[in-house]
Amino acid sequence: MSLSDSSGGVEPLPDFSGGARGIVPELSVVIVSYNTRELLRNCLRSLQASRGLTLEIIVVDNASADGSAEMVRAVFPSTQLHAQALNSWYCGGNNIGIAAAKSDYVLLLNPDTEVAPDALAKMLRFLRENENYSGVTAQLVYPDGATQPTCAGIPDFENLLLDYSLLGWLRLRRRKRRHAELVYADWDRKSDRDVAAIPGSCTLLRRRDARLDDALLLYFPEEDLARRLEGRMRFLAAARILHHEKSSTRTWLATRIFFRDLLVYTRKHHNLRRMLLLWLLSRPVYWAMWLKNRG
């Protein structure tokens, strides 16, 4: 399934921002890439077909080994490329892109996405017209057309214990009930809705609010942003984006980083004592996942 109406052979990408002419873009799109060359190529092609906006495209490549940076230079020369010598991870990479952005509005977008031609204009229009909202996201769909269950509430400490520690197996019914409440399980994502946290794969913010906490590497930036901004977030069903979910995070390293970021997030928002308790109770889950990975 493709949400873009661009032809597969359109290259290279035209100059969105008119940077040489001094035109300030209406929207800066920041994409952090790590070994997702072909997905990144499709993402940039879909942005090529976006309508109704002057875009600035910024790619931060986190030391990919698959030729992603070289592809961007060769095929999309008008894209602003920041090729890193070392992996700056999701939060650090986005902060590099945000610092380089010229627009007052910044979209943090995963490289494994393809945007519908009118999606970005709809999202930006909403945020411009609603000063009381901090951020907006789109309806994300899987390649088979199924709607992805994005957006959630902000987890409290009990949510973290139940979802990521041995306690969740001991109190399974309560875990399922609390998790269903957290992820809005009664909502089909076919209608607009105010939400607490929007997905890091598609997050449109005002640039002044967009900087992430780079103490976190890959996980929990959405929840951290929601706690910091304390503003309303909006899900727009009419703005549609194709998402090849978890294309670059299906590794044991990503699992290790998840548990590391979980503890960083917990210490920041729930204190050191609770972080140590979660560390202790999450170890059996961590080691069970390690054994499964080895198997």
Coordinates of C-alpha atoms in Angstrom, one line a residue:
M1 CA 0.0 0.0 0.0
S2 CA 1.2 3.5 -0.8
L3 CA -0.2 6.8 0.3
S4 CA 1.8 8.9 -2.1
D5 CA 0.8 9.8 -5.7
S6 CA 4.4 10.4 -6.8
S7 CA 5.9 8.2 -9.5
G8 CA 8.7 5.9 -8.5
G9 CA 11.1 7.4 -11.1
V10 CA 11.0 11.1 -10.0
E11 CA 14.6 12.1 -9.1
P12 CA 16.2 14.1 -7.8
L13 CA 14.1 15.8 -5.2
P14 CA 13.4 19.4 -6.0
D15 CA 14.4 22.3 -3.7
F16 CA 11.6 22.7 -1.1
S17 CA 12.9 25.5 1.0
G18 CA 14.4 27.8 -1.5
G19 CA 17.3 28.2 0.9
A20 CA 19.5 30.0 -1.5
R21 CA 16.7 32.5 -2.1
G22 CA 16.3 33.2 1.6
I23 CA 12.8 31.9 1.8
V24 CA 11.8 30.7 5.3
P25 CA 10.1 27.3 5.0
E26 CA 6.6 26.8 6.4
L27 CA 7.6 23.4 7.9
S28 CA 10.9 21.8 8.8
V29 CA 10.9 18.0 8.6
V30 CA 13.5 16.2 10.6
I31 CA 14.3 12.6 9.8
V32 CA 16.8 10.5 11.8
S33 CA 18.0 7.6 9.8
Y34 CA 19.9 4.5 10.8
N35 CA 20.5 1.8 8.1
T36 CA 17.1 2.3 6.4
R37 CA 18.3 3.4 3.0
E38 CA 15.5 2.2 0.8
L39 CA 12.8 3.1 3.3
L40 CA 14.4 6.6 3.6
R41 CA 14.4 6.9 -0.2
N42 CA 10.6 6.1 -0.3
C43 CA 10.0 8.6 2.6
L44 CA 11.8 11.4 0.8
R45 CA 9.9 10.6 -2.5
S46 CA 6.6 10.9 -0.6
L47 CA 7.7 14.2 0.8
Q48 CA 8.4 15.2 -2.8
A49 CA 4.7 14.8 -3.5
S50 CA 3.5 16.9 -0.5
R51 CA 1.1 19.6 -1.6
G52 CA 0.4 23.1 -0.3
L53 CA 3.6 23.7 1.7
T54 CA 7.1 25.0 1.5
L55 CA 9.2 22.3 3.2
E56 CA 12.7 22.1 4.6
I57 CA 13.9 18.5 4.7
I58 CA 16.7 17.7 7.2
V59 CA 18.1 14.2 7.4
V60 CA 20.4 13.2 10.3
D61 CA 22.1 10.0 9.4
N62 CA 23.4 8.1 12.5
A63 CA 26.5 6.6 11.0
S64 CA 24.6 4.1 8.8
A65 CA 26.6 1.4 7.2
D66 CA 24.2 0.8 4.3
G67 CA 25.0 3.8 2.2
S68 CA 22.0 5.9 3.4
A69 CA 24.0 9.2 3.5
E70 CA 25.5 8.6 0.1
M71 CA 22.0 7.9 -1.3
V72 CA 20.7 11.2 0.1
R73 CA 23.6 13.1 -1.4
A74 CA 23.2 11.5 -4.8
V75 CA 19.5 11.4 -5.2
F76 CA 18.1 14.2 -3.0
P77 CA 20.8 16.9 -3.2
S78 CA 18.5 19.7 -1.9
T79 CA 17.9 17.8 1.3
Q80 CA 20.0 19.1 4.2
L81 CA 22.1 16.2 5.3
H82 CA 23.9 15.8 8.7
A83 CA 26.0 12.7 8.4
Q84 CA 27.2 11.6 11.9
A85 CA 30.5 9.8 12.5
L86 CA 28.9 8.1 15.5
N87 CA 25.3 7.1 16.3
S88 CA 23.6 10.0 18.1
W89 CA 20.4 7.9 18.6
Y90 CA 16.9 9.0 18.2
C91 CA 16.8 11.9 20.7
G92 CA 20.3 13.2 20.0
G93 CA 19.8 13.0 16.2
N94 CA 16.5 14.8 16.4
N95 CA 18.1 17.6 18.5
I96 CA 20.7 18.0 15.8
G97 CA 18.0 18.4 13.2
I98 CA 15.9 20.7 15.3
A99 CA 18.9 23.0 16.0
A100 CA 19.3 23.3 12.2
A101 CA 15.6 23.9 11.4
K102 CA 14.6 27.3 10.1
S103 CA 10.8 27.0 10.4
D104 CA 8.8 27.8 13.5
Y105 CA 7.2 24.4 13.1
V106 CA 9.1 21.1 13.2
L107 CA 7.9 17.6 12.2
L108 CA 9.8 14.7 13.7
L109 CA 9.3 11.9 11.2
N110 CA 10.6 8.3 11.0
P111 CA 12.4 7.3 7.8
D112 CA 10.1 4.2 7.6
T113 CA 7.1 6.4 6.7
E114 CA 5.4 7.6 3.6
V115 CA 3.2 10.7 3.9
A116 CA 0.0 11.2 1.9
P117 CA 0.3 14.4 -0.3
D118 CA -2.1 16.5 1.9
A119 CA -1.2 15.1 5.3
L120 CA 1.4 17.6 6.4
A121 CA -0.7 20.6 5.3
K122 CA -3.6 19.4 7.4
M123 CA -1.4 18.8 10.4
L124 CA 0.3 22.2 10.2
R125 CA -3.0 24.0 9.6
F126 CA -4.4 22.5 12.8
L127 CA -1.4 23.6 14.9
R128 CA -1.3 27.1 13.5
E129 CA -5.0 27.6 14.2
N130 CA -5.0 26.1 17.7
E131 CA -2.6 27.8 20.0
N132 CA -3.8 25.9 23.0
Y133 CA -2.4 22.6 21.5
S134 CA 1.2 21.6 21.9
G135 CA 1.4 19.0 19.2
V136 CA -0.4 17.1 16.5
T137 CA 0.0 13.7 14.8
A138 CA -1.5 11.8 11.9
Q139 CA -3.3 8.5 11.5
L140 CA -0.6 5.9 10.9
V141 CA -1.4 2.8 8.8
Y142 CA 0.4 -0.4 8.2
P143 CA 1.4 -1.5 4.7
D144 CA -1.7 -3.7 4.5
G145 CA -3.9 -0.8 5.2
A146 CA -4.7 -1.6 8.9
T147 CA -4.7 1.4 11.3
Q148 CA -1.8 1.4 13.7
P149 CA -2.9 1.9 17.4
T150 CA -0.8 5.0 18.1
C151 CA -1.1 7.5 20.9
A152 CA -1.5 6.8 24.6
G153 CA -1.9 8.3 28.0
I154 CA 1.1 9.0 30.3
P155 CA 2.1 6.0 32.3
D156 CA 2.2 6.3 36.0
F157 CA 4.6 4.2 38.1
E158 CA 2.0 1.4 38.5
N159 CA 1.7 1.2 34.7
L160 CA 5.5 0.8 34.4
L161 CA 5.6 -1.9 37.1
L162 CA 2.7 -3.9 35.6
D163 CA 3.9 -3.6 32.0
Y164 CA 7.6 -4.2 32.4
S165 CA 8.2 -6.2 35.5
L166 CA 7.4 -9.5 37.2
L167 CA 4.6 -7.8 39.0
G168 CA 2.6 -7.8 35.8
W169 CA 2.6 -11.6 35.6
L170 CA 1.5 -11.8 39.2
R171 CA -1.4 -9.4 38.7
L172 CA -2.3 -10.2 35.1
R173 CA -6.0 -9.0 35.2
R174 CA -5.1 -5.6 36.6
R175 CA -2.2 -5.3 34.2
K176 CA -4.5 -5.9 31.2
R177 CA -7.1 -3.4 32.5
R178 CA -4.6 -0.7 33.3
H179 CA -2.8 -1.2 30.0
A180 CA -6.1 -1.0 28.0
E181 CA -6.9 2.3 29.7
L182 CA -3.4 3.6 29.0
V183 CA -3.5 2.8 25.2
Y184 CA -7.1 3.9 24.6
A185 CA -8.1 0.4 23.7
D186 CA -11.7 1.4 23.2
W187 CA -10.8 3.8 20.3
D188 CA -10.4 2.7 16.7
R189 CA -8.2 5.6 15.6
K190 CA -10.8 6.4 12.9
S191 CA -11.8 9.8 14.4
D192 CA -10.0 12.9 15.7
R193 CA -9.2 12.9 19.5
D194 CA -7.3 14.7 22.1
V195 CA -4.5 12.5 23.5
A196 CA -1.8 12.8 26.2
A197 CA 1.2 11.5 24.1
I198 CA 1.7 11.3 20.4
P199 CA 4.1 8.9 18.6
G200 CA 7.7 9.8 18.0
S201 CA 7.4 8.4 14.5
C202 CA 5.2 11.4 13.6
T203 CA 5.3 14.4 15.9
L204 CA 4.5 17.9 14.8
L205 CA 5.5 20.6 17.3
R206 CA 6.4 24.3 17.5
R207 CA 10.2 24.5 17.2
R208 CA 10.4 26.3 20.6
D209 CA 8.9 23.1 22.2
A210 CA 10.6 20.5 20.2
R211 CA 14.0 19.7 21.8
L212 CA 14.1 16.2 23.3
D213 CA 15.9 15.0 26.4
D214 CA 19.0 13.3 24.9
A215 CA 19.6 11.4 28.2
L216 CA 17.0 9.1 26.5
L217 CA 18.4 7.3 23.5
L218 CA 15.4 5.7 21.7
Y219 CA 12.5 5.2 24.0
F220 CA 10.0 7.3 26.1
P221 CA 10.6 10.7 24.4
E222 CA 6.9 10.9 23.7
E223 CA 5.9 10.5 27.3
D224 CA 8.8 12.8 28.4
L225 CA 7.6 15.5 26.0
A226 CA 4.0 15.2 27.2
R227 CA 5.0 15.6 30.8
R228 CA 7.2 18.6 30.0
L229 CA 4.8 20.5 27.7
E230 CA 1.7 19.8 29.8
G231 CA -0.3 20.8 26.8
R232 CA -3.0 19.2 24.7
M233 CA -2.1 16.9 21.8
R234 CA -4.3 16.1 18.8
F235 CA -4.7 13.0 16.7
L236 CA -6.0 13.9 13.1
A237 CA -7.6 10.9 11.4
A238 CA -7.8 12.8 8.0
A239 CA -4.0 13.1 7.8
R240 CA -2.7 9.7 6.8
I241 CA 0.9 8.3 6.9
L242 CA 2.1 4.8 6.0
H243 CA 4.4 3.4 8.6
H244 CA 6.6 0.3 8.3
E245 CA 6.8 -0.1 12.1
K246 CA 10.0 -0.9 14.0
S247 CA 12.1 -1.4 10.8
S248 CA 15.4 -0.6 12.6
T249 CA 14.6 -1.6 16.2
R250 CA 14.2 -5.4 15.9
T251 CA 17.5 -6.2 17.6
W252 CA 18.7 -7.3 21.0
L253 CA 20.6 -4.0 21.2
A254 CA 17.3 -2.2 20.9
T255 CA 15.8 -4.3 23.7
R256 CA 18.8 -3.5 25.9
I257 CA 18.4 0.2 25.2
F258 CA 14.6 0.0 25.9
F259 CA 15.3 -1.2 29.5
R260 CA 18.1 1.3 29.9
D261 CA 15.7 4.2 28.8
L262 CA 12.9 2.8 31.0
L263 CA 15.1 3.3 34.0
V264 CA 16.3 6.8 32.9
Y265 CA 12.7 7.9 32.4
T266 CA 11.6 6.4 35.7
R267 CA 14.3 8.1 37.7
K268 CA 13.5 11.4 36.1
H269 CA 9.8 11.3 36.7
H270 CA 9.3 8.9 39.6
N271 CA 12.5 9.3 41.7
L272 CA 15.6 7.1 42.4
R273 CA 13.9 4.8 44.9
R274 CA 11.2 3.8 42.5
M275 CA 13.7 3.4 39.7
L276 CA 15.7 0.9 41.8
L277 CA 12.5 -1.0 42.6
L278 CA 11.6 -1.2 38.9
W279 CA 15.2 -2.3 38.1
L280 CA 14.9 -5.2 40.5
L281 CA 11.5 -6.4 39.5
S282 CA 12.2 -6.0 35.7
R283 CA 15.3 -8.2 35.8
P284 CA 13.4 -11.5 35.4
V285 CA 11.7 -10.1 32.3
Y286 CA 15.0 -8.8 30.9
W287 CA 16.8 -12.1 31.4
A288 CA 13.8 -14.0 29.9
M289 CA 14.0 -11.9 26.8
W290 CA 17.8 -12.4 26.7
L291 CA 17.4 -16.2 26.8
K292 CA 14.7 -16.0 24.1
N293 CA 17.0 -13.9 21.9
R294 CA 19.9 -16.5 22.3
G295 CA 17.5 -19.3 21.4

